[in-house]
mmCIF file of C-alpha atoms in Angstrom:
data_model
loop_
_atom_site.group_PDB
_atom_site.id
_atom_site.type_symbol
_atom_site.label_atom_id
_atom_site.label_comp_id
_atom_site.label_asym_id
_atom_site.label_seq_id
_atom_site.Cartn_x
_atom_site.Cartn_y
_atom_site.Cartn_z
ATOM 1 C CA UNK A 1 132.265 114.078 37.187
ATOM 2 C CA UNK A 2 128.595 113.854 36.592
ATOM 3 C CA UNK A 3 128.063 112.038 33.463
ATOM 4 C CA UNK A 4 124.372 112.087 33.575
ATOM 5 C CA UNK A 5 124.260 115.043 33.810
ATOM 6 C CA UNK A 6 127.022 115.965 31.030
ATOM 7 C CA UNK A 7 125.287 113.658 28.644
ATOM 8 C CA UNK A 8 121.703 115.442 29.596
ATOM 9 C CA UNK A 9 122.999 118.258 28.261
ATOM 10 C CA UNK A 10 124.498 117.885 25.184
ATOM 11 C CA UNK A 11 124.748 121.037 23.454
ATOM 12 C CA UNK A 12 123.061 121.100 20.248
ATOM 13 C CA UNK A 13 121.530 123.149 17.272
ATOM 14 C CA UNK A 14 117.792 124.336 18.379
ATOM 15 C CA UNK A 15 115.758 127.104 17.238
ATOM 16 C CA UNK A 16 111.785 126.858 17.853
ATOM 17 C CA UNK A 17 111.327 123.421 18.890
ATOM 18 C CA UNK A 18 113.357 121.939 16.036
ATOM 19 C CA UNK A 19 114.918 118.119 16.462
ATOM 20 C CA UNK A 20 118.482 117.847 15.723
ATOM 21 C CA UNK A 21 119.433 114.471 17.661
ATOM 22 C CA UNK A 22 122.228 113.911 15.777
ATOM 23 C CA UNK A 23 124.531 114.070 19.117
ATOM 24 C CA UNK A 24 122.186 111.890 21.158
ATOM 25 C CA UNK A 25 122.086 109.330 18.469
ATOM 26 C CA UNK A 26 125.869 108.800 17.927
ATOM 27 C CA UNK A 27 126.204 108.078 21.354
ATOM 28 C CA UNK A 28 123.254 105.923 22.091
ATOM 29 C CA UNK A 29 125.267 103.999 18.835
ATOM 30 C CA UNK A 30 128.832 103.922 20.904
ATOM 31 C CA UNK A 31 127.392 103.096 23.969
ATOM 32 C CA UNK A 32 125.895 99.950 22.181
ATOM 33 C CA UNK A 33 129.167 99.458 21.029
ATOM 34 C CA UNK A 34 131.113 99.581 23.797
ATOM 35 C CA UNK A 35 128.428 97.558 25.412
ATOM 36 C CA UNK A 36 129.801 94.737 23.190
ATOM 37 C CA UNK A 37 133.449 95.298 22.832
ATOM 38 C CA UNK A 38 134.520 97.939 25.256
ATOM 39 C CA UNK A 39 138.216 99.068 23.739
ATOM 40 C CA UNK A 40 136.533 98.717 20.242
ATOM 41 C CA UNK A 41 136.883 101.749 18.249
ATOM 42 C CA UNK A 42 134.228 103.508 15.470
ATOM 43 C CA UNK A 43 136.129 104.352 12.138
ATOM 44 C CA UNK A 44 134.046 107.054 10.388
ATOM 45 C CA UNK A 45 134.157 105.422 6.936
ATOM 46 C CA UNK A 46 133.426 101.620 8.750
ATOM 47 C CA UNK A 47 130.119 103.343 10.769
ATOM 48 C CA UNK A 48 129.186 106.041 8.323
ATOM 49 C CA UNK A 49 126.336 103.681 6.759
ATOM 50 C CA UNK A 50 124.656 102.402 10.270
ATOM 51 C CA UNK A 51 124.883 106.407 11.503
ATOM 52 C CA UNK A 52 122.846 107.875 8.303
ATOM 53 C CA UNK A 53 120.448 104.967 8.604
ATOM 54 C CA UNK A 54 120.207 106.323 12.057
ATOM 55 C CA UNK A 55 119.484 109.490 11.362
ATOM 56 C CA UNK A 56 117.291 109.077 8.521
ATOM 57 C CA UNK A 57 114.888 106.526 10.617
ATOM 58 C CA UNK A 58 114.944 109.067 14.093
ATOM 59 C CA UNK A 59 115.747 112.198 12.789
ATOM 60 C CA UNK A 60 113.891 114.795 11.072
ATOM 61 C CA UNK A 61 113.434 114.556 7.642
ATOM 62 C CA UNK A 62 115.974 117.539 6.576
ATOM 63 C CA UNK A 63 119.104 116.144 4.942
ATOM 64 C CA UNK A 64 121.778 115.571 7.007
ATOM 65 C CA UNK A 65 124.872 113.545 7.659
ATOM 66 C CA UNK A 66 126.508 111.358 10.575
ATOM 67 C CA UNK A 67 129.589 113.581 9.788
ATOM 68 C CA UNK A 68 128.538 116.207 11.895
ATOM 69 C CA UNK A 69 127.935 114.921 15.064
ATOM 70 C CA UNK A 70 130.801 112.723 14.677
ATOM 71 C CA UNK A 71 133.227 115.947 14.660
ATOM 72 C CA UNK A 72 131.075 118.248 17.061
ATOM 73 C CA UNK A 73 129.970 115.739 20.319
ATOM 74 C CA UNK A 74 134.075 116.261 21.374
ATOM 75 C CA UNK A 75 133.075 119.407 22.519
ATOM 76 C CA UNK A 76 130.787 118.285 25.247
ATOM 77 C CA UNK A 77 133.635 115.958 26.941
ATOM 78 C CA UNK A 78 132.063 112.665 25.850
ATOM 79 C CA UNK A 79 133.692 111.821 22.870
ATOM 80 C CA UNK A 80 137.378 112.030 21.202
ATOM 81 C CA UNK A 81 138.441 111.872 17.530
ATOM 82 C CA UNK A 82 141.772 110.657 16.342
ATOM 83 C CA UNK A 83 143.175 110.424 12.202
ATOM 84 C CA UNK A 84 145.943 108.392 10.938
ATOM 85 C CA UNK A 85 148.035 111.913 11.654
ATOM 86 C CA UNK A 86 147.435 112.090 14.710
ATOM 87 C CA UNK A 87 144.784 113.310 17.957
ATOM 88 C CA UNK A 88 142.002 115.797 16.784
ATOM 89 C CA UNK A 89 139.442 115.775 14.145
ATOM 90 C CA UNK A 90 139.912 116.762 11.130
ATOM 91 C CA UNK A 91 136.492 118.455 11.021
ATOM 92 C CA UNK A 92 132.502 117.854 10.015
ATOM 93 C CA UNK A 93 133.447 117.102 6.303
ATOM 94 C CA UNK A 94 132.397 114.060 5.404
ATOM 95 C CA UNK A 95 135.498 113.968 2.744
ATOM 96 C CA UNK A 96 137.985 114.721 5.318
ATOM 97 C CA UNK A 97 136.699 112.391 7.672
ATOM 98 C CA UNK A 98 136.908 109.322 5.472
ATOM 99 C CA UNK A 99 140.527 110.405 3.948
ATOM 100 C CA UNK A 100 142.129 110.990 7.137
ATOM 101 C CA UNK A 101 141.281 107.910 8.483
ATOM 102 C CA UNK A 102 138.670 109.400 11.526
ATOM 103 C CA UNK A 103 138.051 107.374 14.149
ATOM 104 C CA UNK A 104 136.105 107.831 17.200
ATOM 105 C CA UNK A 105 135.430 106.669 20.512
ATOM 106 C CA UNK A 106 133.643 107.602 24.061
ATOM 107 C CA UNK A 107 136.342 109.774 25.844
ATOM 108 C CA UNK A 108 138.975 108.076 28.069
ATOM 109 C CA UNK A 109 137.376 109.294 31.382
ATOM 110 C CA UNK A 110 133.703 108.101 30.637
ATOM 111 C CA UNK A 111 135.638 104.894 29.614
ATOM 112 C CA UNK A 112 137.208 104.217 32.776
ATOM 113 C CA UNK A 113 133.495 105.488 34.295
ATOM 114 C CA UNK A 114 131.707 102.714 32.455
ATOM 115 C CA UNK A 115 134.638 100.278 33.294
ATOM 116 C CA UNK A 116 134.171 100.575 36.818
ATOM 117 C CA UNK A 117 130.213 100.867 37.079
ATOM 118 C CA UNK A 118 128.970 99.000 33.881
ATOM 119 C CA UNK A 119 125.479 99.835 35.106
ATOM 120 C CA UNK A 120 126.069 103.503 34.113
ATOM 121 C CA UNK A 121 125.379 102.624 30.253
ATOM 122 C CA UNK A 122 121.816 101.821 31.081
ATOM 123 C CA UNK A 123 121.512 104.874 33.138
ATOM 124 C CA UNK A 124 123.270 107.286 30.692
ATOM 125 C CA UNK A 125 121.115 105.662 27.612
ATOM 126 C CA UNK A 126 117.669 106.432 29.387
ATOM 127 C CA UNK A 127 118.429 109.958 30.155
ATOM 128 C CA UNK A 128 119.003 110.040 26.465
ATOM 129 C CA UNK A 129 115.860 108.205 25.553
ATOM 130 C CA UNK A 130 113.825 110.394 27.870
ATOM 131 C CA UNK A 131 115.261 113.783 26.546
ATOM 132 C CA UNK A 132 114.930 113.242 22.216
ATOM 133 C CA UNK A 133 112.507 110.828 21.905
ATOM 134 C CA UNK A 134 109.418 109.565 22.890
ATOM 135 C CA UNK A 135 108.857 106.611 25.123
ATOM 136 C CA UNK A 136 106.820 104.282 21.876
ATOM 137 C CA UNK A 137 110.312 104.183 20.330
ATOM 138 C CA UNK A 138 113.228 103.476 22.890
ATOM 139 C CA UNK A 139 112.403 99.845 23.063
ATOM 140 C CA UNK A 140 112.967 99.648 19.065
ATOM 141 C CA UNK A 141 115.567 101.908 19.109
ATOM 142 C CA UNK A 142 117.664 100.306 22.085
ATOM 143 C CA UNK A 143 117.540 97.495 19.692
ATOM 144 C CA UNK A 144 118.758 99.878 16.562
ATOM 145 C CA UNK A 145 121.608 100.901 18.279
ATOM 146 C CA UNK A 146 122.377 97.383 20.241
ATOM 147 C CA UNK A 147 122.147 98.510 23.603
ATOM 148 C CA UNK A 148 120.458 95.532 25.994
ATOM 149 C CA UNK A 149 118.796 97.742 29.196
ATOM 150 C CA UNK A 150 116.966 96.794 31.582
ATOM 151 C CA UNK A 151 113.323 97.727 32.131
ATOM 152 C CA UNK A 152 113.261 101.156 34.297
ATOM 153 C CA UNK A 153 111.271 104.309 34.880
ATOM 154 C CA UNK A 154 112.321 107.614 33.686
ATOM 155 C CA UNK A 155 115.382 108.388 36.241
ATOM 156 C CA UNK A 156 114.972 111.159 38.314
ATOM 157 C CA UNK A 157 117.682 113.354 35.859
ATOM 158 C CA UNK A 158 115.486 113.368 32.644
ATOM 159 C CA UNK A 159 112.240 114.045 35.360
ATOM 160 C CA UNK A 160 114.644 117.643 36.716
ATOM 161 C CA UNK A 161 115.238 119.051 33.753
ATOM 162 C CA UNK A 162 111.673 118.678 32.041
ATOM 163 C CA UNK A 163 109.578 118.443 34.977
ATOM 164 C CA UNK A 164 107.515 115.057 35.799
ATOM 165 C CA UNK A 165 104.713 113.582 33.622
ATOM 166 C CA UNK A 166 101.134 114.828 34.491
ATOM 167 C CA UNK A 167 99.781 111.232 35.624
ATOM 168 C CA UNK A 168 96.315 112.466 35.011
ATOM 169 C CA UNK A 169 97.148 112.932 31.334
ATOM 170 C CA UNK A 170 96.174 109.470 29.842
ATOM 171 C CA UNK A 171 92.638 109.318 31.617
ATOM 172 C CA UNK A 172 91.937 113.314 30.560
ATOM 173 C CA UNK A 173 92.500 112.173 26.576
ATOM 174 C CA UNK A 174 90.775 108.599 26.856
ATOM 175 C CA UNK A 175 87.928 110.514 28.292
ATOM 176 C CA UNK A 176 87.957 112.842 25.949
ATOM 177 C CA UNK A 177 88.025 111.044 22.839
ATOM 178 C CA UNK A 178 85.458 108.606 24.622
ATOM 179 C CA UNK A 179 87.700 105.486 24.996
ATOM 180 C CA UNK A 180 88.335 104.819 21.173
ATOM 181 C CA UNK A 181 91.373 105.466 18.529
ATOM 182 C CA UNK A 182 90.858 109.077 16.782
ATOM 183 C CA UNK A 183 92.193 107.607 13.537
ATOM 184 C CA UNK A 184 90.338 103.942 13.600
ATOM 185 C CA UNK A 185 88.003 104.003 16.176
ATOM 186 C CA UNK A 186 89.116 100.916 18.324
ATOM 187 C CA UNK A 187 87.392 100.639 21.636
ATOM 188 C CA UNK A 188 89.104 97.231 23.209
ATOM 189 C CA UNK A 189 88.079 96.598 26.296
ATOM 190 C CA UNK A 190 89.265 93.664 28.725
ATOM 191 C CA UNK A 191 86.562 93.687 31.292
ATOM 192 C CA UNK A 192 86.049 97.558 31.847
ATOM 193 C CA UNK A 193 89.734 98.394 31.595
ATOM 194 C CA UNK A 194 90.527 99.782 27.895
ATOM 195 C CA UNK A 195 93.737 97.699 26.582
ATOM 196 C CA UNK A 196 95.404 98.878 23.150
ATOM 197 C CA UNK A 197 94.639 102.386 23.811
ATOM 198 C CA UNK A 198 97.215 105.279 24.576
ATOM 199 C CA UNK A 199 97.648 109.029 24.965
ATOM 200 C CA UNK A 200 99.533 110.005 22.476
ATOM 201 C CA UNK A 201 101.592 113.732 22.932
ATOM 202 C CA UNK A 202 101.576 115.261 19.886
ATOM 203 C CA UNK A 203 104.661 117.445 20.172
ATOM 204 C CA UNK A 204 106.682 115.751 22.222
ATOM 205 C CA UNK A 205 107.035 115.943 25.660
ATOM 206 C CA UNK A 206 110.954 115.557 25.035
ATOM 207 C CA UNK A 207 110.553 118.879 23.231
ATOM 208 C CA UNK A 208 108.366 120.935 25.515
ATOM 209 C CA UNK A 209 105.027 119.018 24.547
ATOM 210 C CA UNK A 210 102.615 119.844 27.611
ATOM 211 C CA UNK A 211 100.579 117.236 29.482
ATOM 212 C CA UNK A 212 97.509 119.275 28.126
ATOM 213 C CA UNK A 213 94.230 118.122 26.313
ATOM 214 C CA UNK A 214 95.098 120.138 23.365
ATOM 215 C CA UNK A 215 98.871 118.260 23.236
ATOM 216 C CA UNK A 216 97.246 114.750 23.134
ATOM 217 C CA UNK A 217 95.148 112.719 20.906
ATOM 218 C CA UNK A 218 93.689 108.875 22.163
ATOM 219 C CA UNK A 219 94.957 106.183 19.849
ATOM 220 C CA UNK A 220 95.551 102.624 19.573
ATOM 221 C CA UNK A 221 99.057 101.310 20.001
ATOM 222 C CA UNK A 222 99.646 100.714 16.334
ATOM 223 C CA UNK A 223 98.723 104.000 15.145
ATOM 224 C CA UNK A 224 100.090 105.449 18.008
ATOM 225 C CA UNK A 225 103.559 103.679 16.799
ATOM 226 C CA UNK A 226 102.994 105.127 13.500
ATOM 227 C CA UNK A 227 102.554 108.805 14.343
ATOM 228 C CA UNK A 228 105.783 108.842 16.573
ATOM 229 C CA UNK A 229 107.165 107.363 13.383
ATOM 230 C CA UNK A 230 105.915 110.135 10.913
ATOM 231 C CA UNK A 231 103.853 107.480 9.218
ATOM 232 C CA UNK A 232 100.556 109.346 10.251
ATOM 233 C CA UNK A 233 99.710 113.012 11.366
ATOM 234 C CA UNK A 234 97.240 115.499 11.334
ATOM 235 C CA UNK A 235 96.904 118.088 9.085
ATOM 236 C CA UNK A 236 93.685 121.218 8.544
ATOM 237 C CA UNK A 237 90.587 120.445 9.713
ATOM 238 C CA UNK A 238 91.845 117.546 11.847
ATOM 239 C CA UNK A 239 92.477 115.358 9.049
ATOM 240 C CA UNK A 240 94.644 112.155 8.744
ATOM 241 C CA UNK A 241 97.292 112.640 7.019
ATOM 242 C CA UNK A 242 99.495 109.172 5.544
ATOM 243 C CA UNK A 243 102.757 109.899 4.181
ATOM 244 C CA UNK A 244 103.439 108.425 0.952
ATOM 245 C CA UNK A 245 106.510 106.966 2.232
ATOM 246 C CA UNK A 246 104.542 104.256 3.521
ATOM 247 C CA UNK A 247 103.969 101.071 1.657
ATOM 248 C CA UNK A 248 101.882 98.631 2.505
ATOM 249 C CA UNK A 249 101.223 95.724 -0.219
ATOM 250 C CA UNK A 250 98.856 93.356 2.043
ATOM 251 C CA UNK A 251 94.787 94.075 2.246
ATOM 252 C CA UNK A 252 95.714 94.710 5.983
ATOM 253 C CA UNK A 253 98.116 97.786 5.259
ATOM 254 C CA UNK A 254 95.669 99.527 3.188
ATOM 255 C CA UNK A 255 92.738 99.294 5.419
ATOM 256 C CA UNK A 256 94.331 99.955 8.538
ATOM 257 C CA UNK A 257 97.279 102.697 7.382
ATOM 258 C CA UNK A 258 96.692 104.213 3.382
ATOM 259 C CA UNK A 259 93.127 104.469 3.859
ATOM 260 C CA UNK A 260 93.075 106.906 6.489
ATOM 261 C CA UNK A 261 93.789 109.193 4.235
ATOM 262 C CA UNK A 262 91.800 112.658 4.483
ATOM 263 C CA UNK A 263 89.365 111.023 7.202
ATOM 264 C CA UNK A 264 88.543 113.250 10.189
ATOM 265 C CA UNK A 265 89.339 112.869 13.515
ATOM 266 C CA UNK A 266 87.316 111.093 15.417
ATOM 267 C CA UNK A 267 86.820 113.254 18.521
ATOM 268 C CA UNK A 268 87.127 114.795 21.123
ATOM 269 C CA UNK A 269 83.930 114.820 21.883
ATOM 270 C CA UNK A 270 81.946 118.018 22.304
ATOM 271 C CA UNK A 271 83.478 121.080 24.538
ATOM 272 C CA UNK A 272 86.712 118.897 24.889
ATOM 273 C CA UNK A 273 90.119 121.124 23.496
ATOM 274 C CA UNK A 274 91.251 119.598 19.939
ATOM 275 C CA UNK A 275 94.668 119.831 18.866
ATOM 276 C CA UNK A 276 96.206 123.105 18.744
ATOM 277 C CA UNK A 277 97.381 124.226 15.449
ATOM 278 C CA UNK A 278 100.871 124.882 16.856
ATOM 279 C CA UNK A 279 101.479 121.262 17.925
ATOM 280 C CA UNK A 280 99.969 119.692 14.718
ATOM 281 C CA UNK A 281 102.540 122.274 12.920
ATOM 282 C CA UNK A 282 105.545 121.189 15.363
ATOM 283 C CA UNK A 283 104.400 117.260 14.675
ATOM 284 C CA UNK A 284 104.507 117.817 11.394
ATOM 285 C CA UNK A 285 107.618 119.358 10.078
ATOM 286 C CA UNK A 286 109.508 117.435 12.886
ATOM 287 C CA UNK A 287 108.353 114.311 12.925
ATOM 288 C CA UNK A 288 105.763 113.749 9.634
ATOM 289 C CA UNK A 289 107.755 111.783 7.237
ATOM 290 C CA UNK A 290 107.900 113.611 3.200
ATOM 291 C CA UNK A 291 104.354 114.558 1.825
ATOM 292 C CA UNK A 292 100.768 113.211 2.185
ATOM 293 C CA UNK A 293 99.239 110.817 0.611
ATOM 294 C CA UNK A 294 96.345 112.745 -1.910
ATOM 295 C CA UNK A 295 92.597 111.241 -0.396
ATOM 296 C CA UNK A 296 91.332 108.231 -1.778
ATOM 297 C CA UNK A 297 88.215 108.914 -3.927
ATOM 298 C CA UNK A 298 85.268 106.983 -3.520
ATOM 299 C CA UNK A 299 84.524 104.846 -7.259
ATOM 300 C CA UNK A 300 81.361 105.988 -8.412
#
């Protein structure tokens, strides 16, 4: 049995690009488990907290519960439920669930997999890293979930079923946007290499984001951080948006983060493609985290 490629494709709710990772979430969580204690078990009520923390800090920002996934991922052969009555789950209610005692764990065969080539955790967890999210958030994430991996490439599964990474992507948007952040304008150089600067995909590429100019903005690393968090985005016009989600007490925070908001773009520069509506629009009501901040106004 293939397990990469049974956990690269997880069946799962989509319609138009929208993120439902619930699936690839609960397992990153029992692989981290079993990581640590590999005939553990994950009793619904015992997990429920750390799975809607989860969700609520790498999901979308529609209401949902760990419930779901909890019942549904035994239908892809990767998971198996059991109450105090007995094998089966008792369904996606989050009532049921905690009455009847629901606990889960990775199916028996993927246990006796993982048994017999530990390395397989690391491989399985990348190919979900590589598919949901984007690549500024599996480091914190691995650490979310307690998985300890090893530094690797995308593996060769994720790269077949999306297609490989333009490699000409990064030096097309740093061009374009002239070598400096489009929210802050930071221009570090070390020598004449730029350092701190990234190409950021605006939808992601895990979701069909293209390696295209009009897909990518130039930003530092921490504002790049912060959009793939739904801290920052762009709205009309090409203008910051900061979610007021965000708090940030210290001088620092407000400079760098709350003032942004309503600023333009900076960039691309002239003839270069700005960001197409349709992937501000995807970045937005996937990723962008509650409303925007209202524009500061400048004291008269």
């Amino acid at each position: 049995m293939d397990w990469l490629e049974r956990v690269g494709k997880l069946r799962q709710w989509s319609r138009n690009g929208t993120r439902a990772p619930h699936k690839p979430l609960l397992l990153l969580y029992a692989l981290g488990r079993f990581q640590r204690d590999a005939d553990g078990e994950l009793r619904y009520s015992a997990v429920e907290e750390d799975l809607q923390r989860l969700l609520v800090e790498y999901g979308p920002s529609t209401k949902t519960t760990p419930a779901y996934p909890f019942h549904h991922l035994v239908s892809d052969g990767v998971w198996e439920v059991r109450t105090d009555r007995g094998s089966g789950s008792p369904g996606s209610g989050v009532r049921e669930l905690r009455s009847s005692g629901a606990v889960g764990r990775l199916a028996p065969e993927l246990r006796a997999a993982l048994r017999r080539e530990p390395e397989l955790i690391g491989r399985m967890a990348r190919v979900l890293l590589d598919l949901h999210f984007p690549p500024s958030l599996h480091g914190e994430l691995s650490d979310a979930v307690g998985l300890e991996l090893e530094p690797a490439e995308a593996g060769p599964f994720a790269a077949a079923l999306r297609g490989r990474r333009d490699p000409a992507m990064r030096e097309k948007v740093l061009t374009a946007y002239e070598y400096q952040c489009a929210f802050c304008g930071y221009d570090g150089m070390l020598g004449a290499v730029p350092v701190g600067l990234e190409a950021a995909h605006v939808r992601w590429w895990a979701f069909d984001g293209p390696d295209d100019l009009d897909n990518g903005l130039c930003l530092c690393a921490l504002h790049h951080k912060l959009f793939d968090k739904g801290v920052l985005g762009v709205g009309e016009r090409h203008r910051i948006l900061v979610s007021q989600r965000f708090v940030g007490r210290s001088a620092a925070a407000r400079e760098h983060v709350v003032a942004l908001a309503g600023r333009p773009l900076i960039g691309p520069q002239p003839g270069a493609d700005r960001v197409a509506e349709v992937h501000r629009s995807w970045h937005t009501s996937q990723v962008f985290r509650g409303s925007p901040r209202v524009a500061a106004t400048a004291s008269p």
